[in-house]
Amino acid sequence: MRLESGVEVFVSQRVGTLYIVATPIGNLEDLTPRAVRVLKEADLIAAENTRHSGKLAAHFGIATRMIAVHDHNEREQVPRLIESLKAGKSIAFISDAGTPLVSDPGFPLVRAARAESLPVVPIPGPCAAIVALSVAGLPSDRFVFEGFPPPKSGPRRQRFAELCEDPRTLVFYESPHRVLECLADMVAVFGAEREAVVARELTKQFETVRGDSLGALEVWLQTDSEQLRGEFVILLHGAERTEQQVAQAEAERVLRILLTELPVSQAAALAAKIAGAKKNELYELALLLKS
Ligand code: SAM
């Protein structure tokens, strides 16, 4: 609202949009045409590293003004960016590679923009975790993204121990200078036999995706130092349930169905026959389920 010759004039100010733009994780052909257009048309590009992203911009003929927003200045820059959005400027946010916010800056900005009900629009593209999962050949119906494990061995083993029984595929990022010690800790906690995949230098010249037991992958990397260069995603098969656990779950499933129609002792006896389980154990379980 502003005053003009003593008359109140209402000005409806259009707010700007915050675009969260994914960029290539190696291969420049993976920048989508939509991303190029948004980066060209935005009033401002907020980039994790302006020198790094300057090369991407030059390659695609993007001349939009660029400012640096990274982990160390994001808290101070966010209020300024929010003011610009409120003033109608559109901002494209990019990290060095891949999808912003995924082990990358951007969370405070997106959080603040959404808190102010400003439009936040995703421009999707590569994300190393998803790219790796798509070719790993490990179950992908349920998975856990764990980002970077703790850098020190003690807390790292502790984190792995918390995940040891998780039946979902586990996805980790790791830097080249820690990948060997990380694998050693994985072997120690998950066991040398756990199936795993190392996905290295995805979409780049030396892209390598190798699946084997954790123990074998550790030996492979120990003996071939060429493979220790570049960027890594490590994926682990989730914990397998033992035959006994599977049988128990099946017996419980049958028991639950029968309990909806039959008294406890009859349901337990019938479920034991169907699932080949012990009647007295199912009787105890039935009492528990009923209560
Ligand atoms: N935001 C990015 C994304 O969407 O994947 C991740 C950024 S994080 C700072 C960088 C880590 O991602 C690397 O250390 C590596 O673990 C993984 N990464 C990125 N690019 C990769 C590639 N081309 N191949 C394998 N891993 C990659």
PDB file of C-alpha atoms and ligand atoms in Angstrom:
ATOM      1  CA  MET A   1       0.000   0.000   0.000  1.00  0.00           C
ATOM      2  CA  ARG A   2       1.390   3.471  -0.840  1.00  0.00           C
ATOM      3  CA  LEU A   3       0.059   7.032  -0.730  1.00  0.00           C
ATOM      4  CA  GLU A   4      -0.314   9.055  -3.936  1.00  0.00           C
ATOM      5  CA  SER A   5      -1.646  12.627  -3.694  1.00  0.00           C
ATOM      6  CA  GLY A   6      -3.247  11.709  -0.387  1.00  0.00           C
ATOM      7  CA  VAL A   7      -5.144   8.756  -1.939  1.00  0.00           C
ATOM      8  CA  GLU A   8      -4.411   5.216  -0.835  1.00  0.00           C
ATOM      9  CA  VAL A   9      -3.414   3.046  -3.807  1.00  0.00           C
ATOM     10  CA  PHE A  10      -3.215  -0.717  -3.397  1.00  0.00           C
ATOM     11  CA  VAL A  11      -0.328  -2.264  -5.255  1.00  0.00           C
ATOM     12  CA  SER A  12      -0.544  -6.001  -5.731  1.00  0.00           C
ATOM     13  CA  GLN A  13       3.089  -7.091  -5.751  1.00  0.00           C
ATOM     14  CA  ARG A  14       3.704 -10.466  -7.444  1.00  0.00           C
ATOM     15  CA  VAL A  15       6.142 -12.550  -5.438  1.00  0.00           C
ATOM     16  CA  GLY A  16       9.018 -14.343  -7.133  1.00  0.00           C
ATOM     17  CA  THR A  17       9.506 -18.105  -7.368  1.00  0.00           C
ATOM     18  CA  LEU A  18      12.334 -20.067  -5.818  1.00  0.00           C
ATOM     19  CA  TYR A  19      13.465 -22.796  -8.236  1.00  0.00           C
ATOM     20  CA  ILE A  20      15.472 -25.708  -6.816  1.00  0.00           C
ATOM     21  CA  VAL A  21      17.431 -26.860  -9.845  1.00  0.00           C
ATOM     22  CA  ALA A  22      19.279 -30.179 -10.110  1.00  0.00           C
ATOM     23  CA  THR A  23      22.510 -30.058 -12.131  1.00  0.00           C
ATOM     24  CA  PRO A  24      24.682 -32.856 -13.623  1.00  0.00           C
ATOM     25  CA  ILE A  25      26.774 -35.135 -11.395  1.00  0.00           C
ATOM     26  CA  GLY A  26      29.389 -35.486 -14.129  1.00  0.00           C
ATOM     27  CA  ASN A  27      27.917 -35.588 -17.602  1.00  0.00           C
ATOM     28  CA  LEU A  28      26.832 -32.143 -18.804  1.00  0.00           C
ATOM     29  CA  GLU A  29      24.255 -33.696 -21.146  1.00  0.00           C
ATOM     30  CA  ASP A  30      22.251 -34.460 -18.017  1.00  0.00           C
ATOM     31  CA  LEU A  31      21.246 -30.821 -17.518  1.00  0.00           C
ATOM     32  CA  THR A  32      17.626 -30.787 -18.678  1.00  0.00           C
ATOM     33  CA  PRO A  33      16.341 -28.250 -21.225  1.00  0.00           C
ATOM     34  CA  ARG A  34      13.910 -27.042 -18.567  1.00  0.00           C
ATOM     35  CA  ALA A  35      16.782 -26.427 -16.144  1.00  0.00           C
ATOM     36  CA  VAL A  36      18.664 -24.432 -18.812  1.00  0.00           C
ATOM     37  CA  ARG A  37      15.584 -22.301 -19.488  1.00  0.00           C
ATOM     38  CA  VAL A  38      14.933 -21.643 -15.789  1.00  0.00           C
ATOM     39  CA  LEU A  39      18.581 -20.754 -15.177  1.00  0.00           C
ATOM     40  CA  LYS A  40      18.514 -18.353 -18.140  1.00  0.00           C
ATOM     41  CA  GLU A  41      15.219 -16.720 -17.186  1.00  0.00           C
ATOM     42  CA  ALA A  42      15.768 -16.374 -13.423  1.00  0.00           C
ATOM     43  CA  ASP A  43      16.634 -12.933 -12.049  1.00  0.00           C
ATOM     44  CA  LEU A  44      19.376 -14.471  -9.932  1.00  0.00           C
ATOM     45  CA  ILE A  45      21.211 -17.774  -9.575  1.00  0.00           C
ATOM     46  CA  ALA A  46      22.196 -18.628  -6.018  1.00  0.00           C
ATOM     47  CA  ALA A  47      25.024 -21.161  -6.321  1.00  0.00           C
ATOM     48  CA  GLU A  48      27.014 -23.148  -3.765  1.00  0.00           C
ATOM     49  CA  ASN A  49      30.233 -22.241  -5.585  1.00  0.00           C
ATOM     50  CA  THR A  50      30.079 -19.487  -8.203  1.00  0.00           C
ATOM     51  CA  ARG A  51      33.415 -20.451  -9.808  1.00  0.00           C
ATOM     52  CA  HIS A  52      32.353 -24.070 -10.227  1.00  0.00           C
ATOM     53  CA  SER A  53      28.853 -23.211 -11.466  1.00  0.00           C
ATOM     54  CA  GLY A  54      30.245 -20.405 -13.647  1.00  0.00           C
ATOM     55  CA  LYS A  55      31.732 -23.107 -15.890  1.00  0.00           C
ATOM     56  CA  LEU A  56      28.351 -24.809 -16.214  1.00  0.00           C
ATOM     57  CA  ALA A  57      26.715 -21.452 -16.985  1.00  0.00           C
ATOM     58  CA  ALA A  58      29.344 -20.597 -19.608  1.00  0.00           C
ATOM     59  CA  HIS A  59      28.887 -23.998 -21.277  1.00  0.00           C
ATOM     60  CA  PHE A  60      25.158 -23.405 -21.679  1.00  0.00           C
ATOM     61  CA  GLY A  61      25.348 -19.674 -22.462  1.00  0.00           C
ATOM     62  CA  ILE A  62      23.628 -18.718 -19.214  1.00  0.00           C
ATOM     63  CA  ALA A  63      24.361 -15.077 -18.373  1.00  0.00           C
ATOM     64  CA  THR A  64      22.177 -14.703 -15.253  1.00  0.00           C
ATOM     65  CA  ARG A  65      23.793 -12.918 -12.288  1.00  0.00           C
ATOM     66  CA  MET A  66      25.172 -15.398  -9.774  1.00  0.00           C
ATOM     67  CA  ILE A  67      25.792 -15.096  -6.030  1.00  0.00           C
ATOM     68  CA  ALA A  68      27.353 -17.578  -3.605  1.00  0.00           C
ATOM     69  CA  VAL A  69      25.161 -19.291  -1.033  1.00  0.00           C
ATOM     70  CA  HIS A  70      26.896 -22.100   0.807  1.00  0.00           C
ATOM     71  CA  ASP A  71      26.895 -23.814   4.183  1.00  0.00           C
ATOM     72  CA  HIS A  72      28.998 -21.009   5.730  1.00  0.00           C
ATOM     73  CA  ASN A  73      26.922 -17.984   4.681  1.00  0.00           C
ATOM     74  CA  GLU A  74      23.509 -19.525   4.059  1.00  0.00           C
ATOM     75  CA  ARG A  75      22.033 -18.287   7.370  1.00  0.00           C
ATOM     76  CA  GLU A  76      22.933 -14.634   6.560  1.00  0.00           C
ATOM     77  CA  GLN A  77      21.992 -14.882   2.874  1.00  0.00           C
ATOM     78  CA  VAL A  78      18.591 -16.478   3.436  1.00  0.00           C
ATOM     79  CA  PRO A  79      16.816 -13.321   4.780  1.00  0.00           C
ATOM     80  CA  ARG A  80      18.165 -11.317   1.797  1.00  0.00           C
ATOM     81  CA  LEU A  81      17.011 -13.934  -0.674  1.00  0.00           C
ATOM     82  CA  ILE A  82      13.596 -14.083   0.967  1.00  0.00           C
ATOM     83  CA  GLU A  83      13.304 -10.278   0.632  1.00  0.00           C
ATOM     84  CA  SER A  84      14.212 -10.535  -3.067  1.00  0.00           C
ATOM     85  CA  LEU A  85      11.566 -13.214  -3.600  1.00  0.00           C
ATOM     86  CA  LYS A  86       8.994 -11.052  -1.822  1.00  0.00           C
ATOM     87  CA  ALA A  87      10.003  -8.161  -4.082  1.00  0.00           C
ATOM     88  CA  GLY A  88       9.103 -10.287  -7.092  1.00  0.00           C
ATOM     89  CA  LYS A  89      12.540 -11.572  -8.122  1.00  0.00           C
ATOM     90  CA  SER A  90      12.815 -15.197  -9.215  1.00  0.00           C
ATOM     91  CA  ILE A  91      15.771 -17.169  -7.868  1.00  0.00           C
ATOM     92  CA  ALA A  92      17.268 -20.426  -9.152  1.00  0.00           C
ATOM     93  CA  PHE A  93      19.202 -22.317  -6.478  1.00  0.00           C
ATOM     94  CA  ILE A  94      21.890 -24.810  -7.516  1.00  0.00           C
ATOM     95  CA  SER A  95      24.528 -26.791  -5.657  1.00  0.00           C
ATOM     96  CA  ASP A  96      27.871 -27.936  -7.099  1.00  0.00           C
ATOM     97  CA  ALA A  97      26.366 -31.129  -8.509  1.00  0.00           C
ATOM     98  CA  GLY A  98      23.161 -33.106  -8.355  1.00  0.00           C
ATOM     99  CA  THR A  99      20.077 -32.215  -6.392  1.00  0.00           C
ATOM    100  CA  PRO A 100      20.405 -29.368  -3.871  1.00  0.00           C
ATOM    101  CA  LEU A 101      19.608 -30.247  -0.228  1.00  0.00           C
ATOM    102  CA  VAL A 102      20.655 -33.890  -0.731  1.00  0.00           C
ATOM    103  CA  SER A 103      23.875 -33.804   1.338  1.00  0.00           C
ATOM    104  CA  ASP A 104      24.138 -30.258  -0.003  1.00  0.00           C
ATOM    105  CA  PRO A 105      23.098 -26.696   0.972  1.00  0.00           C
ATOM    106  CA  GLY A 106      19.585 -25.342   0.498  1.00  0.00           C
ATOM    107  CA  PHE A 107      17.566 -26.562   3.467  1.00  0.00           C
ATOM    108  CA  PRO A 108      17.377 -23.229   5.407  1.00  0.00           C
ATOM    109  CA  LEU A 109      16.387 -21.366   2.229  1.00  0.00           C
ATOM    110  CA  VAL A 110      13.623 -23.791   1.218  1.00  0.00           C
ATOM    111  CA  ARG A 111      12.370 -23.928   4.804  1.00  0.00           C
ATOM    112  CA  ALA A 112      12.252 -20.129   5.056  1.00  0.00           C
ATOM    113  CA  ALA A 113      10.572 -19.722   1.658  1.00  0.00           C
ATOM    114  CA  ARG A 114       7.889 -22.258   2.523  1.00  0.00           C
ATOM    115  CA  ALA A 115       7.349 -20.656   5.927  1.00  0.00           C
ATOM    116  CA  GLU A 116       6.629 -17.390   4.069  1.00  0.00           C
ATOM    117  CA  SER A 117       4.279 -19.233   1.674  1.00  0.00           C
ATOM    118  CA  LEU A 118       6.510 -18.278  -1.255  1.00  0.00           C
ATOM    119  CA  PRO A 119       6.346 -20.588  -4.282  1.00  0.00           C
ATOM    120  CA  VAL A 120       9.110 -23.227  -4.325  1.00  0.00           C
ATOM    121  CA  VAL A 121       9.337 -25.181  -7.577  1.00  0.00           C
ATOM    122  CA  PRO A 122      11.539 -28.265  -8.154  1.00  0.00           C
ATOM    123  CA  ILE A 123      13.427 -28.630 -11.431  1.00  0.00           C
ATOM    124  CA  PRO A 124      14.389 -32.314 -11.116  1.00  0.00           C
ATOM    125  CA  GLY A 125      17.479 -34.005 -12.440  1.00  0.00           C
ATOM    126  CA  PRO A 126      20.341 -36.234 -11.287  1.00  0.00           C
ATOM    127  CA  CYS A 127      20.938 -37.326  -7.713  1.00  0.00           C
ATOM    128  CA  ALA A 128      23.888 -39.686  -7.173  1.00  0.00           C
ATOM    129  CA  ALA A 129      22.007 -41.835  -4.626  1.00  0.00           C
ATOM    130  CA  ILE A 130      19.090 -42.464  -6.994  1.00  0.00           C
ATOM    131  CA  VAL A 131      21.341 -42.867 -10.043  1.00  0.00           C
ATOM    132  CA  ALA A 132      23.343 -45.524  -8.141  1.00  0.00           C
ATOM    133  CA  LEU A 133      20.223 -47.271  -6.904  1.00  0.00           C
ATOM    134  CA  SER A 134      18.820 -47.423 -10.434  1.00  0.00           C
ATOM    135  CA  VAL A 135      21.736 -49.573 -11.654  1.00  0.00           C
ATOM    136  CA  ALA A 136      22.866 -51.397  -8.474  1.00  0.00           C
ATOM    137  CA  GLY A 137      20.575 -54.393  -8.864  1.00  0.00           C
ATOM    138  CA  LEU A 138      19.679 -54.265  -5.167  1.00  0.00           C
ATOM    139  CA  PRO A 139      16.068 -54.153  -3.953  1.00  0.00           C
ATOM    140  CA  SER A 140      14.808 -50.645  -4.593  1.00  0.00           C
ATOM    141  CA  ASP A 141      11.220 -50.916  -3.397  1.00  0.00           C
ATOM    142  CA  ARG A 142      12.359 -49.746   0.035  1.00  0.00           C
ATOM    143  CA  PHE A 143      15.667 -48.017   0.738  1.00  0.00           C
ATOM    144  CA  VAL A 144      17.272 -45.681   3.253  1.00  0.00           C
ATOM    145  CA  PHE A 145      19.451 -42.758   2.242  1.00  0.00           C
ATOM    146  CA  GLU A 146      22.090 -42.306   4.939  1.00  0.00           C
ATOM    147  CA  GLY A 147      24.230 -39.583   3.322  1.00  0.00           C
ATOM    148  CA  PHE A 148      27.829 -39.453   4.538  1.00  0.00           C
ATOM    149  CA  PRO A 149      28.635 -41.780   7.461  1.00  0.00           C
ATOM    150  CA  PRO A 150      30.422 -40.112  10.418  1.00  0.00           C
ATOM    151  CA  PRO A 151      34.091 -39.438   9.536  1.00  0.00           C
ATOM    152  CA  LYS A 152      35.547 -41.146  12.632  1.00  0.00           C
ATOM    153  CA  SER A 153      35.557 -44.907  13.025  1.00  0.00           C
ATOM    154  CA  GLY A 154      33.882 -45.094  16.474  1.00  0.00           C
ATOM    155  CA  PRO A 155      30.743 -43.086  15.650  1.00  0.00           C
ATOM    156  CA  ARG A 156      30.705 -44.654  12.170  1.00  0.00           C
ATOM    157  CA  ARG A 157      30.585 -48.194  13.557  1.00  0.00           C
ATOM    158  CA  GLN A 158      27.934 -47.053  16.010  1.00  0.00           C
ATOM    159  CA  ARG A 159      25.796 -45.718  13.119  1.00  0.00           C
ATOM    160  CA  PHE A 160      26.296 -48.952  11.160  1.00  0.00           C
ATOM    161  CA  ALA A 161      25.305 -51.011  14.218  1.00  0.00           C
ATOM    162  CA  GLU A 162      22.015 -49.081  14.387  1.00  0.00           C
ATOM    163  CA  LEU A 163      21.354 -50.038  10.749  1.00  0.00           C
ATOM    164  CA  CYS A 164      22.531 -53.636  10.918  1.00  0.00           C
ATOM    165  CA  GLU A 165      19.085 -55.246  11.212  1.00  0.00           C
ATOM    166  CA  ASP A 166      17.366 -52.873   8.794  1.00  0.00           C
ATOM    167  CA  PRO A 167      15.829 -54.945   5.964  1.00  0.00           C
ATOM    168  CA  ARG A 168      15.873 -51.998   3.515  1.00  0.00           C
ATOM    169  CA  THR A 169      18.680 -51.277   1.039  1.00  0.00           C
ATOM    170  CA  LEU A 170      21.124 -48.818   2.631  1.00  0.00           C
ATOM    171  CA  VAL A 171      22.625 -46.008   0.528  1.00  0.00           C
ATOM    172  CA  PHE A 172      25.726 -44.066   1.638  1.00  0.00           C
ATOM    173  CA  TYR A 173      27.880 -41.315   0.158  1.00  0.00           C
ATOM    174  CA  GLU A 174      31.609 -41.499   0.833  1.00  0.00           C
ATOM    175  CA  SER A 175      34.649 -39.455  -0.118  1.00  0.00           C
ATOM    176  CA  PRO A 176      37.559 -41.173  -1.915  1.00  0.00           C
ATOM    177  CA  HIS A 177      40.020 -40.701   0.958  1.00  0.00           C
ATOM    178  CA  ARG A 178      37.704 -42.442   3.442  1.00  0.00           C
ATOM    179  CA  VAL A 179      36.186 -45.147   1.280  1.00  0.00           C
ATOM    180  CA  LEU A 180      38.616 -47.893   2.373  1.00  0.00           C
ATOM    181  CA  GLU A 181      38.283 -47.290   6.104  1.00  0.00           C
ATOM    182  CA  CYS A 182      34.527 -47.007   5.664  1.00  0.00           C
ATOM    183  CA  LEU A 183      34.415 -50.392   3.910  1.00  0.00           C
ATOM    184  CA  ALA A 184      36.588 -51.909   6.677  1.00  0.00           C
ATOM    185  CA  ASP A 185      34.073 -50.720   9.286  1.00  0.00           C
ATOM    186  CA  MET A 186      31.195 -52.037   7.174  1.00  0.00           C
ATOM    187  CA  VAL A 187      32.853 -55.460   7.039  1.00  0.00           C
ATOM    188  CA  ALA A 188      33.359 -55.349  10.825  1.00  0.00           C
ATOM    189  CA  VAL A 189      29.725 -54.461  11.566  1.00  0.00           C
ATOM    190  CA  PHE A 190      27.601 -55.885   8.729  1.00  0.00           C
ATOM    191  CA  GLY A 191      29.884 -58.870   8.106  1.00  0.00           C
ATOM    192  CA  ALA A 192      32.096 -59.711   5.107  1.00  0.00           C
ATOM    193  CA  GLU A 193      29.286 -61.693   3.427  1.00  0.00           C
ATOM    194  CA  ARG A 194      26.746 -58.848   3.197  1.00  0.00           C
ATOM    195  CA  GLU A 195      25.982 -58.097  -0.466  1.00  0.00           C
ATOM    196  CA  ALA A 196      26.999 -54.578  -1.502  1.00  0.00           C
ATOM    197  CA  VAL A 197      27.580 -52.367  -4.533  1.00  0.00           C
ATOM    198  CA  VAL A 198      30.214 -49.703  -5.070  1.00  0.00           C
ATOM    199  CA  ALA A 199      29.095 -47.113  -7.655  1.00  0.00           C
ATOM    200  CA  ARG A 200      31.960 -44.851  -8.640  1.00  0.00           C
ATOM    201  CA  GLU A 201      32.240 -41.838 -10.976  1.00  0.00           C
ATOM    202  CA  LEU A 202      28.659 -42.181 -12.161  1.00  0.00           C
ATOM    203  CA  THR A 203      27.905 -40.628 -15.570  1.00  0.00           C
ATOM    204  CA  LYS A 204      31.642 -39.906 -16.039  1.00  0.00           C
ATOM    205  CA  GLN A 205      34.386 -41.450 -18.167  1.00  0.00           C
ATOM    206  CA  PHE A 206      35.484 -43.979 -15.550  1.00  0.00           C
ATOM    207  CA  GLU A 207      32.039 -44.944 -14.320  1.00  0.00           C
ATOM    208  CA  THR A 208      32.267 -48.256 -12.440  1.00  0.00           C
ATOM    209  CA  VAL A 209      29.450 -50.148 -10.758  1.00  0.00           C
ATOM    210  CA  ARG A 210      30.595 -53.305  -8.995  1.00  0.00           C
ATOM    211  CA  GLY A 211      28.510 -55.636  -6.895  1.00  0.00           C
ATOM    212  CA  ASP A 212      29.964 -58.331  -4.619  1.00  0.00           C
ATOM    213  CA  SER A 213      30.228 -59.271  -0.955  1.00  0.00           C
ATOM    214  CA  LEU A 214      31.513 -56.473   1.290  1.00  0.00           C
ATOM    215  CA  GLY A 215      34.694 -58.481   1.970  1.00  0.00           C
ATOM    216  CA  ALA A 216      35.417 -58.954  -1.740  1.00  0.00           C
ATOM    217  CA  LEU A 217      34.778 -55.274  -2.482  1.00  0.00           C
ATOM    218  CA  GLU A 218      37.190 -54.266   0.257  1.00  0.00           C
ATOM    219  CA  VAL A 219      39.920 -56.506  -1.213  1.00  0.00           C
ATOM    220  CA  TRP A 220      39.202 -55.166  -4.726  1.00  0.00           C
ATOM    221  CA  LEU A 221      39.675 -51.553  -3.610  1.00  0.00           C
ATOM    222  CA  GLN A 222      42.733 -52.426  -1.500  1.00  0.00           C
ATOM    223  CA  THR A 223      44.463 -54.024  -4.461  1.00  0.00           C
ATOM    224  CA  ASP A 224      43.483 -51.565  -7.224  1.00  0.00           C
ATOM    225  CA  SER A 225      44.372 -48.021  -6.191  1.00  0.00           C
ATOM    226  CA  GLU A 226      43.077 -46.678  -9.547  1.00  0.00           C
ATOM    227  CA  GLN A 227      39.606 -47.474  -8.255  1.00  0.00           C
ATOM    228  CA  LEU A 228      40.084 -45.254  -5.220  1.00  0.00           C
ATOM    229  CA  ARG A 229      39.767 -42.029  -7.198  1.00  0.00           C
ATOM    230  CA  GLY A 230      36.636 -40.025  -7.760  1.00  0.00           C
ATOM    231  CA  GLU A 231      33.229 -40.010  -6.146  1.00  0.00           C
ATOM    232  CA  PHE A 232      31.498 -42.956  -4.503  1.00  0.00           C
ATOM    233  CA  VAL A 233      28.100 -44.246  -3.555  1.00  0.00           C
ATOM    234  CA  ILE A 234      28.099 -47.435  -1.458  1.00  0.00           C
ATOM    235  CA  LEU A 235      24.918 -49.491  -1.312  1.00  0.00           C
ATOM    236  CA  LEU A 236      24.255 -52.423   0.999  1.00  0.00           C
ATOM    237  CA  HIS A 237      21.631 -55.114   0.718  1.00  0.00           C
ATOM    238  CA  GLY A 238      19.244 -54.878   3.671  1.00  0.00           C
ATOM    239  CA  ALA A 239      19.363 -57.497   6.436  1.00  0.00           C
ATOM    240  CA  GLU A 240      17.886 -60.820   5.335  1.00  0.00           C
ATOM    241  CA  ARG A 241      15.330 -62.396   7.651  1.00  0.00           C
ATOM    242  CA  THR A 242      16.228 -65.926   8.775  1.00  0.00           C
ATOM    243  CA  GLU A 243      13.996 -68.860   7.723  1.00  0.00           C
ATOM    244  CA  GLN A 244      12.799 -69.073  11.311  1.00  0.00           C
ATOM    245  CA  GLN A 245      11.817 -65.366  11.324  1.00  0.00           C
ATOM    246  CA  VAL A 246       9.951 -65.804   8.036  1.00  0.00           C
ATOM    247  CA  ALA A 247       8.096 -68.872   9.397  1.00  0.00           C
ATOM    248  CA  GLN A 248       7.216 -67.009  12.588  1.00  0.00           C
ATOM    249  CA  ALA A 249       5.826 -64.055  10.636  1.00  0.00           C
ATOM    250  CA  GLU A 250       3.723 -66.411   8.492  1.00  0.00           C
ATOM    251  CA  ALA A 251       2.340 -68.219  11.557  1.00  0.00           C
ATOM    252  CA  GLU A 252       1.416 -64.874  13.118  1.00  0.00           C
ATOM    253  CA  ARG A 253      -0.307 -63.761   9.911  1.00  0.00           C
ATOM    254  CA  VAL A 254      -2.437 -66.925   9.818  1.00  0.00           C
ATOM    255  CA  LEU A 255      -3.178 -66.651  13.530  1.00  0.00           C
ATOM    256  CA  ARG A 256      -4.356 -63.050  13.214  1.00  0.00           C
ATOM    257  CA  ILE A 257      -6.834 -64.038  10.471  1.00  0.00           C
ATOM    258  CA  LEU A 258      -8.195 -67.026  12.418  1.00  0.00           C
ATOM    259  CA  LEU A 259      -8.563 -64.994  15.593  1.00  0.00           C
ATOM    260  CA  THR A 260     -11.103 -62.777  13.887  1.00  0.00           C
ATOM    261  CA  GLU A 261     -13.472 -65.819  13.606  1.00  0.00           C
ATOM    262  CA  LEU A 262     -12.417 -68.393  16.221  1.00  0.00           C
ATOM    263  CA  PRO A 263     -11.777 -68.629  19.971  1.00  0.00           C
ATOM    264  CA  VAL A 264      -8.133 -68.448  21.094  1.00  0.00           C
ATOM    265  CA  SER A 265      -7.427 -72.178  21.566  1.00  0.00           C
ATOM    266  CA  GLN A 266      -9.045 -73.211  18.285  1.00  0.00           C
ATOM    267  CA  ALA A 267      -7.291 -70.414  16.343  1.00  0.00           C
ATOM    268  CA  ALA A 268      -3.914 -71.369  17.872  1.00  0.00           C
ATOM    269  CA  ALA A 269      -4.397 -75.087  17.117  1.00  0.00           C
ATOM    270  CA  LEU A 270      -5.464 -74.463  13.513  1.00  0.00           C
ATOM    271  CA  ALA A 271      -2.733 -71.860  12.848  1.00  0.00           C
ATOM    272  CA  ALA A 272      -0.134 -74.305  14.239  1.00  0.00           C
ATOM    273  CA  LYS A 273      -1.339 -76.988  11.788  1.00  0.00           C
ATOM    274  CA  ILE A 274      -1.422 -74.636   8.788  1.00  0.00           C
ATOM    275  CA  ALA A 275       1.919 -72.923   9.431  1.00  0.00           C
ATOM    276  CA  GLY A 276       3.724 -75.909  10.966  1.00  0.00           C
ATOM    277  CA  ALA A 277       4.397 -73.999  14.188  1.00  0.00           C
ATOM    278  CA  LYS A 278       4.227 -74.998  17.871  1.00  0.00           C
ATOM    279  CA  LYS A 279       0.671 -74.881  19.214  1.00  0.00           C
ATOM    280  CA  ASN A 280       1.576 -73.704  22.741  1.00  0.00           C
ATOM    281  CA  GLU A 281       3.706 -70.833  21.399  1.00  0.00           C
ATOM    282  CA  LEU A 282       0.870 -69.689  19.152  1.00  0.00           C
ATOM    283  CA  TYR A 283      -1.570 -70.037  22.051  1.00  0.00           C
ATOM    284  CA  GLU A 284       0.584 -67.604  24.114  1.00  0.00           C
ATOM    285  CA  LEU A 285       0.795 -65.248  21.141  1.00  0.00           C
ATOM    286  CA  ALA A 286      -2.972 -65.472  20.569  1.00  0.00           C
ATOM    287  CA  LEU A 287      -3.635 -64.497  24.197  1.00  0.00           C
ATOM    288  CA  LEU A 288      -1.315 -61.530  23.747  1.00  0.00           C
ATOM    289  CA  LEU A 289      -2.966 -60.462  20.497  1.00  0.00           C
ATOM    290  CA  LYS A 290      -6.447 -60.793  22.000  1.00  0.00           C
ATOM    291  CA  SER A 291      -5.531 -58.663  25.023  1.00  0.00           C
TER     292      SER A 291
HETATM  293  N1  SAM B   1      23.544 -33.305  -4.037  1.00  0.00           N
HETATM  294  C1  SAM B   1      24.338 -34.352  -4.619  1.00  0.00           C
HETATM  295  C2  SAM B   1      23.399 -35.399  -5.211  1.00  0.00           C
HETATM  296  O1  SAM B   1      22.258 -35.084  -5.523  1.00  0.00           O
HETATM  297  O2  SAM B   1      23.824 -36.535  -5.390  1.00  0.00           O
HETATM  298  C3  SAM B   1      25.301 -34.938  -3.619  1.00  0.00           C
HETATM  299  C4  SAM B   1      26.287 -33.948  -3.105  1.00  0.00           C
HETATM  300  S1  SAM B   1      27.417 -34.609  -1.954  1.00  0.00           S
HETATM  301  C5  SAM B   1      28.225 -33.169  -1.397  1.00  0.00           C
HETATM  302  C6  SAM B   1      28.654 -35.307  -2.951  1.00  0.00           C
HETATM  303  C7  SAM B   1      28.707 -36.826  -2.850  1.00  0.00           C
HETATM  304  O3  SAM B   1      27.738 -37.406  -3.709  1.00  0.00           O
HETATM  305  C8  SAM B   1      30.017 -37.425  -3.281  1.00  0.00           C
HETATM  306  O4  SAM B   1      30.978 -37.415  -2.243  1.00  0.00           O
HETATM  307  C9  SAM B   1      29.617 -38.834  -3.665  1.00  0.00           C
HETATM  308  O5  SAM B   1      29.457 -39.635  -2.511  1.00  0.00           O
HETATM  309  C10 SAM B   1      28.235 -38.577  -4.287  1.00  0.00           C
HETATM  310  N2  SAM B   1      28.397 -38.340  -5.734  1.00  0.00           N
HETATM  311  C11 SAM B   1      28.232 -37.181  -6.386  1.00  0.00           C
HETATM  312  N3  SAM B   1      28.470 -37.345  -7.700  1.00  0.00           N
HETATM  313  C12 SAM B   1      28.782 -38.637  -7.889  1.00  0.00           C
HETATM  314  C13 SAM B   1      29.139 -39.434  -9.019  1.00  0.00           C
HETATM  315  N4  SAM B   1      29.224 -38.895 -10.221  1.00  0.00           N
HETATM  316  N5  SAM B   1      29.388 -40.743  -8.825  1.00  0.00           N
HETATM  317  C14 SAM B   1      29.314 -41.299  -7.601  1.00  0.00           C
HETATM  318  N6  SAM B   1      28.988 -40.595  -6.497  1.00  0.00           N
HETATM  319  C15 SAM B   1      28.720 -39.285  -6.637  1.00  0.00           C
END
